[in-house]
PDB file of C-alpha atoms in Angstrom:
ATOM      1  CA  UNK A   1     -13.971   2.678  24.523  1.00 45.00           C
ATOM      2  CA  UNK A   2     -16.486   1.663  21.860  1.00 53.00           C
ATOM      3  CA  UNK A   3     -15.117   0.754  18.441  1.00 69.00           C
ATOM      4  CA  UNK A   4     -15.496   3.624  16.017  1.00 77.00           C
ATOM      5  CA  UNK A   5     -16.799   2.637  12.584  1.00 85.00           C
ATOM      6  CA  UNK A   6     -16.399   5.198   9.800  1.00 86.00           C
ATOM      7  CA  UNK A   7     -19.754   5.594   8.037  1.00 89.00           C
ATOM      8  CA  UNK A   8     -18.153   6.289   4.626  1.00 90.00           C
ATOM      9  CA  UNK A   9     -15.861   3.249   4.715  1.00 90.00           C
ATOM     10  CA  UNK A  10     -17.616   1.602   1.769  1.00 93.00           C
ATOM     11  CA  UNK A  11     -17.302   4.794  -0.275  1.00 93.00           C
ATOM     12  CA  UNK A  12     -13.597   4.945   0.576  1.00 92.00           C
ATOM     13  CA  UNK A  13     -13.154   1.302  -0.483  1.00 94.00           C
ATOM     14  CA  UNK A  14     -14.913   1.977  -3.790  1.00 96.00           C
ATOM     15  CA  UNK A  15     -12.733   5.012  -4.454  1.00 95.00           C
ATOM     16  CA  UNK A  16      -9.605   2.982  -3.674  1.00 95.00           C
ATOM     17  CA  UNK A  17     -10.721   0.346  -6.185  1.00 97.00           C
ATOM     18  CA  UNK A  18     -11.260   3.075  -8.746  1.00 96.00           C
ATOM     19  CA  UNK A  19      -7.697   4.277  -8.150  1.00 96.00           C
ATOM     20  CA  UNK A  20      -6.435   0.733  -8.714  1.00 97.00           C
ATOM     21  CA  UNK A  21      -8.484   0.513 -11.923  1.00 97.00           C
ATOM     22  CA  UNK A  22      -7.105   3.867 -13.089  1.00 96.00           C
ATOM     23  CA  UNK A  23      -3.562   2.622 -12.396  1.00 97.00           C
ATOM     24  CA  UNK A  24      -4.241  -0.460 -14.540  1.00 97.00           C
ATOM     25  CA  UNK A  25      -5.648   1.689 -17.336  1.00 97.00           C
ATOM     26  CA  UNK A  26      -2.607   3.971 -17.192  1.00 97.00           C
ATOM     27  CA  UNK A  27      -0.307   0.961 -17.403  1.00 97.00           C
ATOM     28  CA  UNK A  28      -2.219  -0.338 -20.445  1.00 97.00           C
ATOM     29  CA  UNK A  29      -2.046   3.072 -22.132  1.00 97.00           C
ATOM     30  CA  UNK A  30       1.710   3.252 -21.520  1.00 97.00           C
ATOM     31  CA  UNK A  31       2.158  -0.224 -23.016  1.00 97.00           C
ATOM     32  CA  UNK A  32       0.111   0.830 -26.042  1.00 97.00           C
ATOM     33  CA  UNK A  33       2.277   3.944 -26.409  1.00 97.00           C
ATOM     34  CA  UNK A  34       5.422   1.811 -26.291  1.00 97.00           C
ATOM     35  CA  UNK A  35       4.031  -0.455 -29.025  1.00 97.00           C
ATOM     36  CA  UNK A  36       3.115   2.534 -31.192  1.00 96.00           C
ATOM     37  CA  UNK A  37       6.596   4.016 -30.734  1.00 97.00           C
ATOM     38  CA  UNK A  38       8.116   0.673 -31.724  1.00 98.00           C
ATOM     39  CA  UNK A  39       5.941   0.580 -34.844  1.00 97.00           C
ATOM     40  CA  UNK A  40       7.104   4.113 -35.642  1.00 96.00           C
ATOM     41  CA  UNK A  41      10.747   3.053 -35.391  1.00 97.00           C
ATOM     42  CA  UNK A  42      10.084   0.136 -37.755  1.00 97.00           C
ATOM     43  CA  UNK A  43       8.236   2.298 -40.282  1.00 96.00           C
ATOM     44  CA  UNK A  44      11.000   4.925 -40.141  1.00 96.00           C
ATOM     45  CA  UNK A  45      13.605   2.208 -40.711  1.00 97.00           C
ATOM     46  CA  UNK A  46      11.763   1.007 -43.828  1.00 96.00           C
ATOM     47  CA  UNK A  47      11.453   4.586 -45.063  1.00 96.00           C
ATOM     48  CA  UNK A  48      15.154   5.231 -44.447  1.00 96.00           C
ATOM     49  CA  UNK A  49      15.989   2.073 -46.372  1.00 96.00           C
ATOM     50  CA  UNK A  50      13.899   3.224 -49.354  1.00 94.00           C
ATOM     51  CA  UNK A  51      15.468   6.695 -49.132  1.00 94.00           C
ATOM     52  CA  UNK A  52      18.968   5.219 -49.124  1.00 96.00           C
ATOM     53  CA  UNK A  53      18.021   3.037 -52.102  1.00 94.00           C
ATOM     54  CA  UNK A  54      16.735   6.114 -53.941  1.00 93.00           C
ATOM     55  CA  UNK A  55      19.955   8.009 -53.194  1.00 94.00           C
ATOM     56  CA  UNK A  56      22.025   5.065 -54.447  1.00 93.00           C
ATOM     57  CA  UNK A  57      20.046   4.848 -57.684  1.00 89.00           C
ATOM     58  CA  UNK A  58      20.239   8.613 -58.173  1.00 89.00           C
ATOM     59  CA  UNK A  59      24.001   8.474 -57.728  1.00 90.00           C
ATOM     60  CA  UNK A  60      24.161   5.552 -60.140  1.00 85.00           C
ATOM     61  CA  UNK A  61      22.149   7.577 -62.696  1.00 83.00           C
ATOM     62  CA  UNK A  62      24.561  10.492 -62.365  1.00 85.00           C
ATOM     63  CA  UNK A  63      27.522   8.197 -62.885  1.00 82.00           C
ATOM     64  CA  UNK A  64      25.884   6.582 -65.912  1.00 78.00           C
ATOM     65  CA  UNK A  65      24.928   9.987 -67.341  1.00 78.00           C
ATOM     66  CA  UNK A  66      28.480  11.246 -67.008  1.00 77.00           C
ATOM     67  CA  UNK A  67      29.757   8.227 -68.948  1.00 75.00           C
ATOM     68  CA  UNK A  68      27.403   9.074 -71.780  1.00 66.00           C
ATOM     69  CA  UNK A  69      25.517   5.823 -71.625  1.00 62.00           C
ATOM     70  CA  UNK A  70      22.817   5.032 -74.097  1.00 71.00           C
ATOM     71  CA  UNK A  71      19.612   6.946 -73.859  1.00 79.00           C
ATOM     72  CA  UNK A  72      17.349   3.888 -73.315  1.00 81.00           C
ATOM     73  CA  UNK A  73      19.377   2.830 -70.267  1.00 80.00           C
ATOM     74  CA  UNK A  74      19.172   6.353 -68.797  1.00 80.00           C
ATOM     75  CA  UNK A  75      15.427   6.422 -69.534  1.00 84.00           C
ATOM     76  CA  UNK A  76      15.001   3.063 -67.818  1.00 86.00           C
ATOM     77  CA  UNK A  77      16.888   4.348 -64.760  1.00 86.00           C
ATOM     78  CA  UNK A  78      14.740   7.511 -64.658  1.00 87.00           C
ATOM     79  CA  UNK A  79      11.561   5.424 -64.785  1.00 91.00           C
ATOM     80  CA  UNK A  80      12.871   3.223 -61.984  1.00 91.00           C
ATOM     81  CA  UNK A  81      13.729   6.340 -59.952  1.00 91.00           C
ATOM     82  CA  UNK A  82      10.119   7.521 -60.325  1.00 94.00           C
ATOM     83  CA  UNK A  83       8.927   4.152 -58.989  1.00 94.00           C
ATOM     84  CA  UNK A  84      11.324   4.451 -56.051  1.00 93.00           C
ATOM     85  CA  UNK A  85      10.153   8.044 -55.437  1.00 94.00           C
ATOM     86  CA  UNK A  86       6.533   6.846 -55.329  1.00 95.00           C
ATOM     87  CA  UNK A  87       7.479   4.102 -52.895  1.00 95.00           C
ATOM     88  CA  UNK A  88       9.303   6.698 -50.776  1.00 94.00           C
ATOM     89  CA  UNK A  89       6.179   8.862 -50.771  1.00 97.00           C
ATOM     90  CA  UNK A  90       4.118   5.899 -49.579  1.00 96.00           C
ATOM     91  CA  UNK A  91       6.620   5.196 -46.803  1.00 95.00           C
ATOM     92  CA  UNK A  92       6.647   8.885 -45.787  1.00 96.00           C
ATOM     93  CA  UNK A  93       2.862   8.767 -45.473  1.00 97.00           C
ATOM     94  CA  UNK A  94       3.121   5.634 -43.324  1.00 96.00           C
ATOM     95  CA  UNK A  95       5.626   7.433 -41.077  1.00 96.00           C
ATOM     96  CA  UNK A  96       3.340  10.473 -40.806  1.00 97.00           C
ATOM     97  CA  UNK A  97       0.330   8.275 -39.991  1.00 97.00           C
ATOM     98  CA  UNK A  98       2.300   6.366 -37.368  1.00 97.00           C
ATOM     99  CA  UNK A  99       3.500   9.633 -35.798  1.00 97.00           C
ATOM    100  CA  UNK A 100      -0.159  10.620 -35.506  1.00 97.00           C
ATOM    101  CA  UNK A 101      -0.869   7.289 -33.799  1.00 96.00           C
ATOM    102  CA  UNK A 102       1.991   7.928 -31.351  1.00 97.00           C
ATOM    103  CA  UNK A 103       0.653  11.419 -30.581  1.00 98.00           C
ATOM    104  CA  UNK A 104      -2.793   9.986 -29.978  1.00 97.00           C
ATOM    105  CA  UNK A 105      -1.362   7.320 -27.659  1.00 96.00           C
ATOM    106  CA  UNK A 106       0.615  10.008 -25.777  1.00 97.00           C
ATOM    107  CA  UNK A 107      -2.563  12.046 -25.375  1.00 98.00           C
ATOM    108  CA  UNK A 108      -4.381   9.007 -23.972  1.00 96.00           C
ATOM    109  CA  UNK A 109      -1.534   8.404 -21.512  1.00 97.00           C
ATOM    110  CA  UNK A 110      -1.774  12.021 -20.338  1.00 98.00           C
ATOM    111  CA  UNK A 111      -5.548  11.735 -19.941  1.00 97.00           C
ATOM    112  CA  UNK A 112      -5.131   8.516 -17.948  1.00 96.00           C
ATOM    113  CA  UNK A 113      -2.535  10.220 -15.714  1.00 97.00           C
ATOM    114  CA  UNK A 114      -4.891  13.127 -15.054  1.00 97.00           C
ATOM    115  CA  UNK A 115      -7.739  10.753 -14.270  1.00 96.00           C
ATOM    116  CA  UNK A 116      -5.517   8.789 -11.890  1.00 97.00           C
ATOM    117  CA  UNK A 117      -4.413  11.992 -10.151  1.00 97.00           C
ATOM    118  CA  UNK A 118      -8.030  13.113  -9.808  1.00 97.00           C
ATOM    119  CA  UNK A 119      -9.062   9.777  -8.295  1.00 96.00           C
ATOM    120  CA  UNK A 120      -6.094   9.753  -5.918  1.00 96.00           C
ATOM    121  CA  UNK A 121      -7.060  13.240  -4.782  1.00 97.00           C
ATOM    122  CA  UNK A 122     -10.595  12.016  -4.042  1.00 95.00           C
ATOM    123  CA  UNK A 123      -9.189   9.176  -1.923  1.00 96.00           C
ATOM    124  CA  UNK A 124      -6.836  11.557  -0.099  1.00 96.00           C
ATOM    125  CA  UNK A 125      -9.718  13.916   0.687  1.00 95.00           C
ATOM    126  CA  UNK A 126     -11.791  11.041   2.000  1.00 94.00           C
ATOM    127  CA  UNK A 127      -8.877   9.761   4.125  1.00 94.00           C
ATOM    128  CA  UNK A 128      -8.433  13.239   5.606  1.00 96.00           C
ATOM    129  CA  UNK A 129     -12.155  13.377   6.315  1.00 94.00           C
ATOM    130  CA  UNK A 130     -11.970   9.948   7.962  1.00 93.00           C
ATOM    131  CA  UNK A 131      -9.098  11.031  10.212  1.00 93.00           C
ATOM    132  CA  UNK A 132     -10.907  14.233  11.224  1.00 94.00           C
ATOM    133  CA  UNK A 133     -14.172  12.386  11.766  1.00 93.00           C
ATOM    134  CA  UNK A 134     -12.451   9.695  13.856  1.00 92.00           C
ATOM    135  CA  UNK A 135     -10.789  12.300  16.087  1.00 92.00           C
ATOM    136  CA  UNK A 136     -14.055  14.187  16.502  1.00 93.00           C
ATOM    137  CA  UNK A 137     -15.983  11.004  17.267  1.00 92.00           C
ATOM    138  CA  UNK A 138     -13.352   9.927  19.825  1.00 90.00           C
ATOM    139  CA  UNK A 139     -13.690  13.305  21.578  1.00 93.00           C
ATOM    140  CA  UNK A 140     -17.474  12.961  21.619  1.00 91.00           C
ATOM    141  CA  UNK A 141     -17.224   9.471  23.119  1.00 90.00           C
ATOM    142  CA  UNK A 142     -14.738  10.733  25.684  1.00 91.00           C
ATOM    143  CA  UNK A 143     -17.151  13.493  26.716  1.00 92.00           C
ATOM    144  CA  UNK A 144     -20.029  11.006  26.954  1.00 91.00           C
ATOM    145  CA  UNK A 145     -17.927   8.655  29.094  1.00 91.00           C
ATOM    146  CA  UNK A 146     -16.859  11.548  31.329  1.00 89.00           C
ATOM    147  CA  UNK A 147     -20.520  12.525  31.837  1.00 90.00           C
ATOM    148  CA  UNK A 148     -21.408   8.927  32.642  1.00 88.00           C
ATOM    149  CA  UNK A 149     -18.536   8.786  35.151  1.00 88.00           C
ATOM    150  CA  UNK A 150     -19.716  12.073  36.697  1.00 84.00           C
ATOM    151  CA  UNK A 151     -23.264  10.755  36.961  1.00 85.00           C
ATOM    152  CA  UNK A 152     -22.005   7.502  38.449  1.00 84.00           C
ATOM    153  CA  UNK A 153     -19.841   9.403  40.922  1.00 82.00           C
ATOM    154  CA  UNK A 154     -22.731  11.707  41.854  1.00 83.00           C
ATOM    155  CA  UNK A 155     -25.046   8.751  42.322  1.00 84.00           C
ATOM    156  CA  UNK A 156     -22.501   6.974  44.517  1.00 83.00           C
ATOM    157  CA  UNK A 157     -21.927  10.150  46.540  1.00 81.00           C
ATOM    158  CA  UNK A 158     -25.640  10.706  47.052  1.00 80.00           C
ATOM    159  CA  UNK A 159     -26.051   7.063  47.996  1.00 79.00           C
ATOM    160  CA  UNK A 160     -23.317   7.396  50.645  1.00 81.00           C
ATOM    161  CA  UNK A 161     -24.783  10.641  51.917  1.00 82.00           C
ATOM    162  CA  UNK A 162     -28.172   9.042  52.360  1.00 82.00           C
ATOM    163  CA  UNK A 163     -26.684   5.992  54.042  1.00 80.00           C
ATOM    164  CA  UNK A 164     -24.665   8.229  56.429  1.00 81.00           C
ATOM    165  CA  UNK A 165     -27.785  10.272  57.223  1.00 77.00           C
ATOM    166  CA  UNK A 166     -29.732   7.087  57.824  1.00 76.00           C
ATOM    167  CA  UNK A 167     -27.046   5.672  60.078  1.00 77.00           C
ATOM    168  CA  UNK A 168     -26.823   8.952  62.090  1.00 74.00           C
ATOM    169  CA  UNK A 169     -30.509   8.931  62.778  1.00 67.00           C
TER     170      UNK A 169
END
């Protein structure tokens, strides 16, 4: 039987390469997401540290106030607490911004997954088409070979008939 060459083989190869590229992109996006999540943990840790510091200083102010400490010392502690509150606000904003970065990275991962799924589906469709086409082509070749065999058999039969007629005469 003749070798059957799929006419869309190059297209199938290109689509397979695109799937591989999409897998690489997805892997990169997942790595980026992991890095962003790690940054978020670090920023949250810094914020929590500042928050704990603020709580400690607030508690210290309450203790000092209850002992009726001098007014300048209490004023100094209140001013310092305002500075710590501002720093806490800055850290909260950093956390919020980093959470936005994480959400954006998650969105990109989802988009990459959808793109990969779409490209895999294209390859699967083309593979199914290749299988169907190969089966159909094999049947066509089988029919052609059967016709050729019939013609060959008919030719041989007619040749024998003529030789038998010639020998009888």
